[in-house]
Backbone as JSON, one array per atom type, in Angstrom:
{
  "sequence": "XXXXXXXXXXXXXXXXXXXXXXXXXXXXXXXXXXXXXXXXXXXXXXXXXXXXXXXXXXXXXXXXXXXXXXXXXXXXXXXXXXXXXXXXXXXXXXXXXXXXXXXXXXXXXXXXXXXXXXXXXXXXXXXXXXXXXXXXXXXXXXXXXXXXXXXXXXXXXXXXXXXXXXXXXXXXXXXXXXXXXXXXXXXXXXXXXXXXXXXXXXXXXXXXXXXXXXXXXXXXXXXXXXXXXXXXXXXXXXXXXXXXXXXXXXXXXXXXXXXXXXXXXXXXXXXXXXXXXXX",
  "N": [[114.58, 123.34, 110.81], [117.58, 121.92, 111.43], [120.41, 119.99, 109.96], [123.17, 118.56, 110.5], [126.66, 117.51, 110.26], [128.36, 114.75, 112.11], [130.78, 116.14, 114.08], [134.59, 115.8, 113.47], [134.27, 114.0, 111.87], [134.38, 111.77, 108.8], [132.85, 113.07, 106.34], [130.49, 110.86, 104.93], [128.84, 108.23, 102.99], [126.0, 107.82, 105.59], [126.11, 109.73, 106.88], [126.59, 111.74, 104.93], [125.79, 114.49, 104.79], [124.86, 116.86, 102.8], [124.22, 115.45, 100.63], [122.1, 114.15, 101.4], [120.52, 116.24, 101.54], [120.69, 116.9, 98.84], [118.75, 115.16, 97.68], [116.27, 115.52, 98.69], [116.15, 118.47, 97.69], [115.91, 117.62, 95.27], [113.58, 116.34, 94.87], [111.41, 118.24, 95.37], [109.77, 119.38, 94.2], [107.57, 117.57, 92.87], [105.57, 114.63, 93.32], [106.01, 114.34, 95.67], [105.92, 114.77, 99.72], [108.16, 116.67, 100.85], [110.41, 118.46, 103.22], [111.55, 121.85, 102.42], [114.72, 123.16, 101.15], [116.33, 125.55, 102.94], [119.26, 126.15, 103.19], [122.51, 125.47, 102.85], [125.62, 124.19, 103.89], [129.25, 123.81, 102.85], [131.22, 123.72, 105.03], [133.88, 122.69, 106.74], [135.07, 120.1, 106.4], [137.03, 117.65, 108.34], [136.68, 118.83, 111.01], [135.08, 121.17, 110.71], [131.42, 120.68, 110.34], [129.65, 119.98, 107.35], [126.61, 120.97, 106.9], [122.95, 121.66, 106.52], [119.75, 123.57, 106.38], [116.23, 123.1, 106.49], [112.52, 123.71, 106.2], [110.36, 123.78, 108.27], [108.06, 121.36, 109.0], [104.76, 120.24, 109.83], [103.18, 118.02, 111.41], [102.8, 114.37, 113.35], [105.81, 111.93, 113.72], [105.29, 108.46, 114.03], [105.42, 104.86, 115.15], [103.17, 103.16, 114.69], [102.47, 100.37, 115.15], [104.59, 99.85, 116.5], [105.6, 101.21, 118.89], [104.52, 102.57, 122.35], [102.71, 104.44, 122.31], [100.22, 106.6, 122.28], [98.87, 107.66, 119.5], [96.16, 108.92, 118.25], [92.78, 108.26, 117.04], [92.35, 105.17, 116.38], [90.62, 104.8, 113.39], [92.33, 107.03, 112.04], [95.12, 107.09, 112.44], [95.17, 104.02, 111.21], [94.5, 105.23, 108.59], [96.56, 106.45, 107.62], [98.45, 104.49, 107.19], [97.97, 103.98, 104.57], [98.16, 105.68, 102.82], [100.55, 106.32, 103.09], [101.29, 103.74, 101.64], [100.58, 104.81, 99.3], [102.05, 106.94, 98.97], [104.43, 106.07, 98.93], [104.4, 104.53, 96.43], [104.19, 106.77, 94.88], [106.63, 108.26, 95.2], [108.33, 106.07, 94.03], [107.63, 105.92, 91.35], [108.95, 108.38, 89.98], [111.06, 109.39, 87.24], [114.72, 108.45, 88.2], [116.34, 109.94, 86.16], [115.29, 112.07, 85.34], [115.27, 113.72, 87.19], [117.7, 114.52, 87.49], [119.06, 112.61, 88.56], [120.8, 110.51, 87.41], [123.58, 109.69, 87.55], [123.8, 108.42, 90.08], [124.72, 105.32, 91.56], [123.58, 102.32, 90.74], [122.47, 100.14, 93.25], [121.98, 96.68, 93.08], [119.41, 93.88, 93.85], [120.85, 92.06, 95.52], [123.42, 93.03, 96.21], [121.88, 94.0, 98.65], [121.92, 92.42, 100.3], [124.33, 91.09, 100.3], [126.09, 93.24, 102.1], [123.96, 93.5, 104.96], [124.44, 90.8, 105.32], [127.57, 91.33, 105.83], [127.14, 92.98, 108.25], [126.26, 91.22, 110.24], [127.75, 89.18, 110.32], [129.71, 90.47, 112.17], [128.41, 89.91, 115.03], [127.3, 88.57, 117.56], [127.12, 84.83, 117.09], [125.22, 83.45, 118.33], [122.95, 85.54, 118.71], [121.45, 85.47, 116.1], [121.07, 82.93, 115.1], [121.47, 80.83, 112.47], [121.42, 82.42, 110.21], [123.38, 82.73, 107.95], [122.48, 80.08, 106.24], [119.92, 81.51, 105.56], [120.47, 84.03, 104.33], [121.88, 82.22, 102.22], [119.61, 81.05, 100.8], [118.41, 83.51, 99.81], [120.39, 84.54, 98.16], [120.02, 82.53, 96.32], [117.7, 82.68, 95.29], [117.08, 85.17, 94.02], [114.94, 87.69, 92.67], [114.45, 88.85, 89.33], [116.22, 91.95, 88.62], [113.96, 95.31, 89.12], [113.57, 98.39, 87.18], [115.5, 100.67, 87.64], [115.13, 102.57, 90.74], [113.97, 105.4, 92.82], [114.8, 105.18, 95.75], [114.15, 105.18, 99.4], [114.85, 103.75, 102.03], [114.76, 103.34, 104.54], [111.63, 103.15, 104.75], [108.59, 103.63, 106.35], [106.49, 104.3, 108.67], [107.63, 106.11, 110.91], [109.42, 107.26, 109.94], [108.51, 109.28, 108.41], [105.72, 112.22, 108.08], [102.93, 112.92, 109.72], [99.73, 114.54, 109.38], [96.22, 115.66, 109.37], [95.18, 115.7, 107.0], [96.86, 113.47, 105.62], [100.0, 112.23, 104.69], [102.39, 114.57, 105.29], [105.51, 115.55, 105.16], [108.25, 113.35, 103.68], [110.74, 112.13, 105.46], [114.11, 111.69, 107.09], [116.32, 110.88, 104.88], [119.26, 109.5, 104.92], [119.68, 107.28, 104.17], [119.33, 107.08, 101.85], [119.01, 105.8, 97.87], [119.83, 105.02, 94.49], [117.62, 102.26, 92.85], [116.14, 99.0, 93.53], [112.46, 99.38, 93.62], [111.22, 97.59, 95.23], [112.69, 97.13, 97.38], [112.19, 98.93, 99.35], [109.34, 98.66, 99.56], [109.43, 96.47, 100.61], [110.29, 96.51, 102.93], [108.3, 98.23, 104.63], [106.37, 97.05, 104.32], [106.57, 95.03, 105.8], [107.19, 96.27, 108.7], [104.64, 97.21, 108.86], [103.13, 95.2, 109.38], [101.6, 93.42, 111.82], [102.76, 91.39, 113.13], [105.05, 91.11, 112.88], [107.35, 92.29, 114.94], [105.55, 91.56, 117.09], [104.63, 93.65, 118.78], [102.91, 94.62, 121.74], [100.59, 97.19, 121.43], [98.54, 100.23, 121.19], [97.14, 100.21, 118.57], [97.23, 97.59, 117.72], [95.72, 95.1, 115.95], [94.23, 96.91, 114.28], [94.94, 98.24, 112.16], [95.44, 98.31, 108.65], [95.19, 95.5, 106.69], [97.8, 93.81, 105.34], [98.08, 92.89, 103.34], [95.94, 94.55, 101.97], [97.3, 96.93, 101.85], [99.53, 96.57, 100.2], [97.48, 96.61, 97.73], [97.11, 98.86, 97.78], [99.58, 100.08, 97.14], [100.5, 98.88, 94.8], [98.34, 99.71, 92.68], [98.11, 102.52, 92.94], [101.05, 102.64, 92.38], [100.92, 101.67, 89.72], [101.92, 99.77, 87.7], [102.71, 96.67, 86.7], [104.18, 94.85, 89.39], [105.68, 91.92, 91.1], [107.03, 89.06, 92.96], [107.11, 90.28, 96.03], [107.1, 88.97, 97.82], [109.58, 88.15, 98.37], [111.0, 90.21, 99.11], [109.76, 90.81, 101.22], [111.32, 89.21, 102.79], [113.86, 89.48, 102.56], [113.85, 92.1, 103.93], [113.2, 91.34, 106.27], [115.56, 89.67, 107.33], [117.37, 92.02, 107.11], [116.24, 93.59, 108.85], [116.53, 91.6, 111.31], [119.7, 91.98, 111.02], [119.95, 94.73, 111.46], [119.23, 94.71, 114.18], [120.39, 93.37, 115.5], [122.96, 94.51, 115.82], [122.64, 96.66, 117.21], [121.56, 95.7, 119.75], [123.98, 93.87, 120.02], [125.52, 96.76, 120.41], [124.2, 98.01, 122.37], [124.85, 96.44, 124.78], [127.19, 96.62, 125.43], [127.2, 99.26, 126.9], [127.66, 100.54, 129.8], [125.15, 101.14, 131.4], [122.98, 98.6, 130.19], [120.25, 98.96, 128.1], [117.3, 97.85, 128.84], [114.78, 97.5, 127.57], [115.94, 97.5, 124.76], [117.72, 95.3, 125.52], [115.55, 93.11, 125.06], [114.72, 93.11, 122.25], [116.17, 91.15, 121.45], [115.38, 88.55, 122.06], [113.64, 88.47, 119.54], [115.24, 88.02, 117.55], [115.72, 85.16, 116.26], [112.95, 84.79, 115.39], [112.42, 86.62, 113.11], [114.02, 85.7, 111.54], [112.67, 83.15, 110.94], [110.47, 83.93, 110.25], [111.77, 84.88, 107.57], [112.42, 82.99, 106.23], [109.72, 81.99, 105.87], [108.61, 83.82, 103.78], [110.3, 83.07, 101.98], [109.17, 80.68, 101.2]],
  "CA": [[115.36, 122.24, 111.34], [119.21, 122.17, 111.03], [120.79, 118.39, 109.91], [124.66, 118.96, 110.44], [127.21, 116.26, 110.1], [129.1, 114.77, 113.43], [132.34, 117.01, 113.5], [135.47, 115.42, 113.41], [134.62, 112.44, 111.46], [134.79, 112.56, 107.5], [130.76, 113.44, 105.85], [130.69, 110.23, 103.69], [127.74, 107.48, 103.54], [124.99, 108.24, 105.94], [126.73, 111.23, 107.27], [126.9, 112.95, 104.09], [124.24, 115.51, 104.81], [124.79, 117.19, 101.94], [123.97, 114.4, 99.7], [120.71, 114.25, 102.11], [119.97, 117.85, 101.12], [120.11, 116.94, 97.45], [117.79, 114.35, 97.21], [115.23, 116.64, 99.32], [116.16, 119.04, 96.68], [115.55, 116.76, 93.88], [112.04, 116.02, 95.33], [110.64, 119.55, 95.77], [108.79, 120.07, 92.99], [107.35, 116.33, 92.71], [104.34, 114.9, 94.24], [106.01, 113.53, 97.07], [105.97, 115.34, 100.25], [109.27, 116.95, 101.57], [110.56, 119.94, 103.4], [112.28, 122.93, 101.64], [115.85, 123.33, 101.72], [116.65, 126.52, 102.87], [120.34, 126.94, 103.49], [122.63, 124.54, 103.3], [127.12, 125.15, 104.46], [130.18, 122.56, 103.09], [132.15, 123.56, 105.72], [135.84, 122.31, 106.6], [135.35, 118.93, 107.13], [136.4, 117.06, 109.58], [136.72, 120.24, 111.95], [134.02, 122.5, 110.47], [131.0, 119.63, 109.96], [128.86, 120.48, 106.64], [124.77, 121.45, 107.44], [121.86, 122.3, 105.84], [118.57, 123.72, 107.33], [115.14, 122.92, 106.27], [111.48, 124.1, 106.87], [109.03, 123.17, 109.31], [106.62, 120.41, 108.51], [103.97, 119.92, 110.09], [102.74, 116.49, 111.66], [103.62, 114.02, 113.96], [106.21, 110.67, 113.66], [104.99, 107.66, 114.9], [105.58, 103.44, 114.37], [102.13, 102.51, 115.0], [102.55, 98.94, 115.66], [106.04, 99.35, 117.5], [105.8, 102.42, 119.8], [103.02, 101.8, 122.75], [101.88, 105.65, 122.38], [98.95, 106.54, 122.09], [98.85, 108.92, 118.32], [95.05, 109.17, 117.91], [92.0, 107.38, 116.59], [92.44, 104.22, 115.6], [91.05, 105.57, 112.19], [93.09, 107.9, 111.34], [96.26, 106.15, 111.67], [95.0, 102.54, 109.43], [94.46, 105.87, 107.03], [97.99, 106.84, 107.52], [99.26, 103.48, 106.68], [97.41, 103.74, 103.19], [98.26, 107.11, 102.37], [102.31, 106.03, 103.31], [101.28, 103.26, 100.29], [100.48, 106.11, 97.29], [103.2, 108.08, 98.89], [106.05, 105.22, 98.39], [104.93, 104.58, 94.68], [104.52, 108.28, 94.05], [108.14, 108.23, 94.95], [109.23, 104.61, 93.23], [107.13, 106.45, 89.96], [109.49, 109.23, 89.91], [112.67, 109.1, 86.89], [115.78, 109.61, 88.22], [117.43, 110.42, 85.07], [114.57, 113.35, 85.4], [115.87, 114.45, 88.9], [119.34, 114.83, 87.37], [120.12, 111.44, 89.57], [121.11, 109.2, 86.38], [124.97, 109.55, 87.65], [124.35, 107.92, 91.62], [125.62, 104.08, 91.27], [122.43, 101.69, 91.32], [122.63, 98.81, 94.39], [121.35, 95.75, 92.88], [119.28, 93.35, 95.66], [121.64, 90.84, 95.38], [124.08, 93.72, 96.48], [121.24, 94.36, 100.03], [122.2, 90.71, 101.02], [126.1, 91.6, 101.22], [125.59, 94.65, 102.98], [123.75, 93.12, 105.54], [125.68, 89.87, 105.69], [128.27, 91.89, 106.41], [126.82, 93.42, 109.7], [125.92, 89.88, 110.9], [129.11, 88.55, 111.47], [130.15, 91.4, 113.25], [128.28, 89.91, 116.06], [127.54, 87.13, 118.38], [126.45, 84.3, 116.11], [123.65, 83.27, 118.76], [121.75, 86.12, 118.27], [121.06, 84.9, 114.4], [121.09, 81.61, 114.88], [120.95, 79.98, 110.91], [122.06, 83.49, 109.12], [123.8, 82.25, 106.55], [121.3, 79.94, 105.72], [118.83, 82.21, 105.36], [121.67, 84.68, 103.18], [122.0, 81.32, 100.71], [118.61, 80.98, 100.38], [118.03, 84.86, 99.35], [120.74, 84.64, 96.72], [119.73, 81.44, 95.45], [116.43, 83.11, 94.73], [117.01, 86.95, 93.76], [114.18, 88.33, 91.3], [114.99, 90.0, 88.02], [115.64, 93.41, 88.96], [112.79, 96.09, 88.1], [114.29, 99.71, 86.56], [115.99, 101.48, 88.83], [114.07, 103.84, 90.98], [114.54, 106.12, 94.23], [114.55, 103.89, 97.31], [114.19, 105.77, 99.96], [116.25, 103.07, 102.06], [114.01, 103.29, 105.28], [110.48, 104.03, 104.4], [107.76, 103.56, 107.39], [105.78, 105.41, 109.35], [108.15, 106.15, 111.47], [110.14, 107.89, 109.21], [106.85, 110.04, 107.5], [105.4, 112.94, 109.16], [101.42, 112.82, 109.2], [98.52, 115.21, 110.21], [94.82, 115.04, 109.27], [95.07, 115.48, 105.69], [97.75, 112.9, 105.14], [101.24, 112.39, 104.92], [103.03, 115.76, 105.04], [106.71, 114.99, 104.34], [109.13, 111.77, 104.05], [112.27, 112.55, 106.31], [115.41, 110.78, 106.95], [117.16, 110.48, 103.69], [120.71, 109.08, 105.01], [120.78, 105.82, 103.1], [118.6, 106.7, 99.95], [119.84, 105.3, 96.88], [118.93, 104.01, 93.19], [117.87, 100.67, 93.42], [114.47, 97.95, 92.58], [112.16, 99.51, 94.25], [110.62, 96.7, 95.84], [113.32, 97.09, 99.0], [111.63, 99.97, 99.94], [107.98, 98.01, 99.53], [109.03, 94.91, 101.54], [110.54, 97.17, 104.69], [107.36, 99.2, 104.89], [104.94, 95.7, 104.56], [106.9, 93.96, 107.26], [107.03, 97.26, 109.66], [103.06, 97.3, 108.65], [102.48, 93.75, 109.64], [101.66, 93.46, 113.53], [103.14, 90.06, 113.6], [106.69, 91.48, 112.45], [107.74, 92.6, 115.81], [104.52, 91.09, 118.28], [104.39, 94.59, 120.09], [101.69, 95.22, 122.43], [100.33, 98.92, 121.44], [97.39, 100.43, 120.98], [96.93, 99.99, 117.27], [97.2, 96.26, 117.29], [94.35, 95.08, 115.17], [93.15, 98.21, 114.04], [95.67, 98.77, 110.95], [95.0, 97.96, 107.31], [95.93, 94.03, 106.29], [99.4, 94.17, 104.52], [97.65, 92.81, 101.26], [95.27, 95.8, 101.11], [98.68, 98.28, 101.53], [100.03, 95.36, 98.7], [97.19, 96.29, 96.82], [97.32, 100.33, 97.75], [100.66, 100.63, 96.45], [100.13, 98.57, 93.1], [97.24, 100.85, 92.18], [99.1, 103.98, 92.92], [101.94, 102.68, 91.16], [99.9, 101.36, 88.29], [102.54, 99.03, 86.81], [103.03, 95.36, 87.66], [104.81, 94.53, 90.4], [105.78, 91.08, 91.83], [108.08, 89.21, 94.32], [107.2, 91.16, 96.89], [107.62, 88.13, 99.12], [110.92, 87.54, 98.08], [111.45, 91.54, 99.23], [109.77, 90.9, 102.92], [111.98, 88.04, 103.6], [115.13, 90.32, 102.49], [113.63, 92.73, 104.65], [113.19, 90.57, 107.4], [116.33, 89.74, 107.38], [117.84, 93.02, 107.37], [116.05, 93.89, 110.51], [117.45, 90.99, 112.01], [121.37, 92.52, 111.08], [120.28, 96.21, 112.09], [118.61, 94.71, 115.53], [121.34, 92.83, 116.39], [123.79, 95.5, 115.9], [121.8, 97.4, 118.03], [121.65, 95.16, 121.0], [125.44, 94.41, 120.43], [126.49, 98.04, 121.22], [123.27, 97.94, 124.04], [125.06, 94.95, 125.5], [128.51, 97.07, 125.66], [126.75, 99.64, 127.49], [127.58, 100.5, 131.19], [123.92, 100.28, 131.91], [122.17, 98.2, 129.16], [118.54, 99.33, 128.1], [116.22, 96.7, 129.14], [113.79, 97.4, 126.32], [116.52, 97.31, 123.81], [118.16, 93.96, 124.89], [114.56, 92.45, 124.8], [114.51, 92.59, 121.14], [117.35, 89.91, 121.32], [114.7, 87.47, 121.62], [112.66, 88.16, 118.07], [115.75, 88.03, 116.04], [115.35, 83.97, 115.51], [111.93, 84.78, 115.26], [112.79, 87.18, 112.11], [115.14, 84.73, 110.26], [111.96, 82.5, 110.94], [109.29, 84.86, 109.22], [111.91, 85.14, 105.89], [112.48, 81.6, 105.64], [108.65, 81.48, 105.73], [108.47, 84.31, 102.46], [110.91, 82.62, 100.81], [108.91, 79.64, 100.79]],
  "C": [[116.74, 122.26, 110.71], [119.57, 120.75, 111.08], [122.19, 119.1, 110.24], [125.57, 117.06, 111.18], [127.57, 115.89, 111.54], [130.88, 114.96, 113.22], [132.89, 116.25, 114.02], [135.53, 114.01, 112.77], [134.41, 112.73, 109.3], [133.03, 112.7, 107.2], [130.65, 112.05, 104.5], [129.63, 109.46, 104.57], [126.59, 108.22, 104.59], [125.19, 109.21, 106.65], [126.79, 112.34, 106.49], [124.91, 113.89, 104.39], [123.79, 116.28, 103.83], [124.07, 116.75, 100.67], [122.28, 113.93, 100.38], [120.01, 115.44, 101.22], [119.86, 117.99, 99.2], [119.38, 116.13, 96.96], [116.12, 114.93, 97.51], [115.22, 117.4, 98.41], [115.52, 118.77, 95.71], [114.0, 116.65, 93.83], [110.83, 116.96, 95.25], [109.55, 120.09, 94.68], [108.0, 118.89, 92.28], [106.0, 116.02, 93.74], [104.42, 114.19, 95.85], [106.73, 114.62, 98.1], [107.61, 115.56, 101.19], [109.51, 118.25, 102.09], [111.32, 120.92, 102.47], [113.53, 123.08, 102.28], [116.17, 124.94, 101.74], [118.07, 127.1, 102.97], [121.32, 125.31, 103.22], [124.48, 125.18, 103.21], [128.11, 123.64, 103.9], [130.46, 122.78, 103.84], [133.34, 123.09, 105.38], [135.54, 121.33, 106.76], [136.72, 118.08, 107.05], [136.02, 117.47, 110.58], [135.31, 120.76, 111.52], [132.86, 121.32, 109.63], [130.12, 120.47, 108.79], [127.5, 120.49, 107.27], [124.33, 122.09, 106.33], [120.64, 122.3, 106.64], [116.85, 123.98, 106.34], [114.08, 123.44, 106.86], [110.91, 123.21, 107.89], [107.79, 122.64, 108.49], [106.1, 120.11, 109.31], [103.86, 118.45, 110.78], [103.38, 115.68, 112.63], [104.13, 112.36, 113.0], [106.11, 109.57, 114.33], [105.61, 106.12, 114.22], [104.54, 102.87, 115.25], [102.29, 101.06, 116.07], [104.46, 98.46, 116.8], [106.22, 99.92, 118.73], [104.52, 102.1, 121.05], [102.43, 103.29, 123.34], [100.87, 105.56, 121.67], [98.54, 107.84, 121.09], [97.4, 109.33, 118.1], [94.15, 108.4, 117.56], [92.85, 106.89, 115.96], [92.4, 104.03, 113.47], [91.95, 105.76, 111.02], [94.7, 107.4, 111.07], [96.21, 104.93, 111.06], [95.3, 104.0, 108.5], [96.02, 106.12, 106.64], [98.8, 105.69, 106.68], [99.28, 103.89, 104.78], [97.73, 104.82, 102.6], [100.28, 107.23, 102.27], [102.13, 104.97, 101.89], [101.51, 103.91, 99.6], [101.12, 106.6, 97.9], [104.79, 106.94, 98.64], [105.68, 105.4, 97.02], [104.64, 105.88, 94.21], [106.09, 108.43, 94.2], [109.17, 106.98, 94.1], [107.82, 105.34, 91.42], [107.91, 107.47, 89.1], [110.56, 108.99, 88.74], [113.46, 109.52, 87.68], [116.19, 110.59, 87.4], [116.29, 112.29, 85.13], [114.76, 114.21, 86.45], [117.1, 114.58, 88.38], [120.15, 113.56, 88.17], [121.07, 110.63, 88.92], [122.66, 108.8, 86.94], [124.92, 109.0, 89.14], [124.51, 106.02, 90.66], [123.86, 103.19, 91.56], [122.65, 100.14, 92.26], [121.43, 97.8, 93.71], [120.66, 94.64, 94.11], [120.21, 92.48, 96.27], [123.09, 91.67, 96.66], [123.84, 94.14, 98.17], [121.73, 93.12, 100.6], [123.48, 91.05, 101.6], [126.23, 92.31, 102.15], [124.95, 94.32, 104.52], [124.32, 91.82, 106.5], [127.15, 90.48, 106.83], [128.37, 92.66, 108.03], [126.26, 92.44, 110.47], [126.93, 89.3, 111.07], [130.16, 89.57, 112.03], [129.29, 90.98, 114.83], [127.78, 88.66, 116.38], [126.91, 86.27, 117.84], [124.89, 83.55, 116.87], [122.65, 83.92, 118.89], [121.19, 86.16, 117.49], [121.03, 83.94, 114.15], [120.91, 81.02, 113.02], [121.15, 81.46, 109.87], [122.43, 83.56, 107.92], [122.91, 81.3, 105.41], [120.14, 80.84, 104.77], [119.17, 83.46, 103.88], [121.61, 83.84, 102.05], [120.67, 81.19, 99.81], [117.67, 82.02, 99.76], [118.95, 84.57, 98.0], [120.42, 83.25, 95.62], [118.22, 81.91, 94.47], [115.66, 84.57, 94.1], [116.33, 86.82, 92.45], [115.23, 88.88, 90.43], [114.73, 91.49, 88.57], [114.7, 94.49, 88.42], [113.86, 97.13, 87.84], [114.68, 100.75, 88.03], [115.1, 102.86, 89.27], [114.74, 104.45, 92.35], [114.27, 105.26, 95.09], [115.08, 104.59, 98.51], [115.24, 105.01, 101.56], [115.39, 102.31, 103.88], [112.54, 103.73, 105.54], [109.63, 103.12, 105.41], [107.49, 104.71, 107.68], [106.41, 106.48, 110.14], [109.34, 107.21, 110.72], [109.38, 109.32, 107.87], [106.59, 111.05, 108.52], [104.03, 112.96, 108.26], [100.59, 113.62, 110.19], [97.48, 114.99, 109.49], [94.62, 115.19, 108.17], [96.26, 114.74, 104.86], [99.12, 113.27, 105.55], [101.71, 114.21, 104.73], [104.34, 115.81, 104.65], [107.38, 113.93, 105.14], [110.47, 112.44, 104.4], [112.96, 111.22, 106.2], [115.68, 110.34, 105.81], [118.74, 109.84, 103.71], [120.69, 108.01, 104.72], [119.72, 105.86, 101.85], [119.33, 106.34, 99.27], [119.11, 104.76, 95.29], [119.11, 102.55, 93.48], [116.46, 100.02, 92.38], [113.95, 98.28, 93.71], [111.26, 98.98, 95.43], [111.31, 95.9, 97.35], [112.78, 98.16, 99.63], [109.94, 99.35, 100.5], [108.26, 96.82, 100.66], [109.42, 95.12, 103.14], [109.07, 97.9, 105.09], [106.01, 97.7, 105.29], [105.3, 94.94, 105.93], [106.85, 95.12, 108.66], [105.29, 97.52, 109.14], [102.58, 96.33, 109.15], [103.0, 93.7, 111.45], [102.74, 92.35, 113.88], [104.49, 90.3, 113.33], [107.51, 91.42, 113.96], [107.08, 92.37, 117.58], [104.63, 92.1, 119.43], [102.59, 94.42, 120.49], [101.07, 96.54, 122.15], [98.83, 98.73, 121.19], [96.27, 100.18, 120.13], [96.67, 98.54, 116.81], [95.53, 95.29, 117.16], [93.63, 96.09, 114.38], [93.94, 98.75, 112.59], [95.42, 97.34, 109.54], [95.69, 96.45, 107.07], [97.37, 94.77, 105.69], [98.54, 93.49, 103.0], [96.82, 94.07, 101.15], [96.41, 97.05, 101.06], [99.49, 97.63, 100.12], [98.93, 96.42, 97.41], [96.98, 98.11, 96.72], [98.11, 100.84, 96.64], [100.61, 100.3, 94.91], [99.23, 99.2, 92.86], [97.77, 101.95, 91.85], [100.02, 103.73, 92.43], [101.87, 102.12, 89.83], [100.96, 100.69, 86.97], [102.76, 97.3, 87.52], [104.16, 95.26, 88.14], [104.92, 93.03, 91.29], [106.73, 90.79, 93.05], [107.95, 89.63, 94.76], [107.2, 90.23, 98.2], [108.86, 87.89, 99.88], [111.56, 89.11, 99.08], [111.45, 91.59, 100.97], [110.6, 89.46, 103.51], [113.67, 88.94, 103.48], [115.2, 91.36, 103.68], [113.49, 92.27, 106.58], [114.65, 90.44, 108.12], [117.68, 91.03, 107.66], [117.59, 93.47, 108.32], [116.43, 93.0, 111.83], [119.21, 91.35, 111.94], [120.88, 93.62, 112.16], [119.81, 96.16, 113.59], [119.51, 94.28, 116.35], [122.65, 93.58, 116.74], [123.59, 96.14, 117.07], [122.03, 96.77, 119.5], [123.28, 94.59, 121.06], [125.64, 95.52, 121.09], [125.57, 97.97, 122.63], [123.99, 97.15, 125.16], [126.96, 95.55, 126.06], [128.28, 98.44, 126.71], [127.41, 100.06, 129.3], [126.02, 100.25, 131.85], [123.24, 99.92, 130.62], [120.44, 98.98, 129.21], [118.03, 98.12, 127.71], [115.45, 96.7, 127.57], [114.68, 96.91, 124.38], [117.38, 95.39, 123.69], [116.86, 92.95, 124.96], [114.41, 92.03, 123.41], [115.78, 91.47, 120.76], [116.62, 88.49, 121.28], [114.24, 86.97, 120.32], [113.82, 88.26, 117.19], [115.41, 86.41, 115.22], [114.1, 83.9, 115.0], [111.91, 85.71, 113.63], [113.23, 86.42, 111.0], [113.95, 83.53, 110.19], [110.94, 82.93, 109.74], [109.95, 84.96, 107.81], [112.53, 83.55, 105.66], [110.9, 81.44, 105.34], [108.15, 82.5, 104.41], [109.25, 84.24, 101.58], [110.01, 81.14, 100.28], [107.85, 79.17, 99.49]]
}
């Protein structure tokens, strides 16, 4: 597989592919599943885009509870969920400073709020109805951060590749970062939890509670871990910015996608669910 930047624009933030290709790097010899970097080019950028090309892994990518394909026994993907648990805290177990990372900048959570904020009033304030709210009531209540760990930035299923002996490797690395790794834990519980997104699919009912993936991951990462409420209401929230973004540009469209401005309904329904794990 070949990543390569989009030419003519500069390779910085989730474009840097390069900076993709060294965290994959970093990983390779660790117990968490990634492909092998085999090549990778700076190039000229903005003209000549940088790339790097990776092996072939195995498995397919699915989002169980979001997608309304049909991946296999029922089973086998709950196992998947649980097996995506011990593969986040095998990666939130990891040192940086032992990956050579100690020198990236660590994003405090306090820091995920802005960030997000920020892509919420970029758009129409009735698709977020109470936003800010919901923003005051995150920083009014930000945990003590844990030790900075890898945070993979988007960790789900959906982002995992899985065949019949488990995960095989974690893709998409364009917004990893050091961080508390309990933003990585509260995107993966709320994309685990049926009631996040009230799709119809196949899977619905048939996947592991979100406390037994709660109680997966604390095992496999075998240190205490709290707040993790405080994490799916951050998370919540964040999928209300990146959804609404989303159906912004959908909505600019010459022909809109139906399916996409549908999720314009569950954003109040979002800012609902993290007022209800902040409580």
């Amino acid at each position: 597989m070949i990543k390569v930047a989009p030419p003519g624009l500069a390779p910085i933030a989730h474009r840097d592919v390069l900076r993709q290709a060294r965290i994959v790097r970093a990983l390779s010899a660790t117990a968490v599943p990634v492909p092998e970097i085999l090549f990778e080019d700076a190039g000229e950028p903005p003209d000549v885009p940088p790339l790097f090309v990776m092996s072939f892994s195995a498995g397919s990518s699915v989002e169980p509870l979001f997608d309304d394909d049909d991946t296999g026994p029922p089973a086998v993907v709950a196992q998947r969920f649980r097996d995506a648990a011990r593969t986040m805290a095998a990666l939130h177990k990891l040192s940086p400073a032992d990956l050579g990372l100690s020198g990236e900048p660590v994003v405090a959570p306090a820091a995920e709020i802005d960030k997000w904020c920020r892509t919420l009033g970029t758009v129409d304030p009735e698709l977020a109805p109470g936003w800010r709210d919901v923003a005051d009531t995150l920083r009014e209540s930000v945990p003590a951060a844990m030790a900075p760990a890898i945070v993979h930035g988007d960790f789900r299923l959906g982002n995992l590749l899985a065949g019949e002996r488990g995960i095989t490797a974690v893709i998409d690395w364009e917004i990893w970062s050091l961080g508390d790794p309990r933003v990585d834990a509260g995107w993966f519980l709320i994309n685990s939890d049926p009631d996040t997104y009230d799709r119809i699919t196949p899977y619905r009912g048939t996947t592991p509670p979100v406390t037994e993936l709660v109680d997966e991951y604390r095992n496999a990462l075998a240190r205490p871990i709290s707040h993790l409420e405080w994490f799916q209401a951050l998370a919540c929230f964040k999928s209300t910015a990146t959804w609404s973004l989303i159906v912004k540009h959908n909505r600019r469209r010459t022909t809109p996608d139906p399916a996409l401005e549908a999720m314009a309904a569950r954003l109040p329904v979002l800012l609902t669910k993290a007022r209800e794990y902040l409580n």
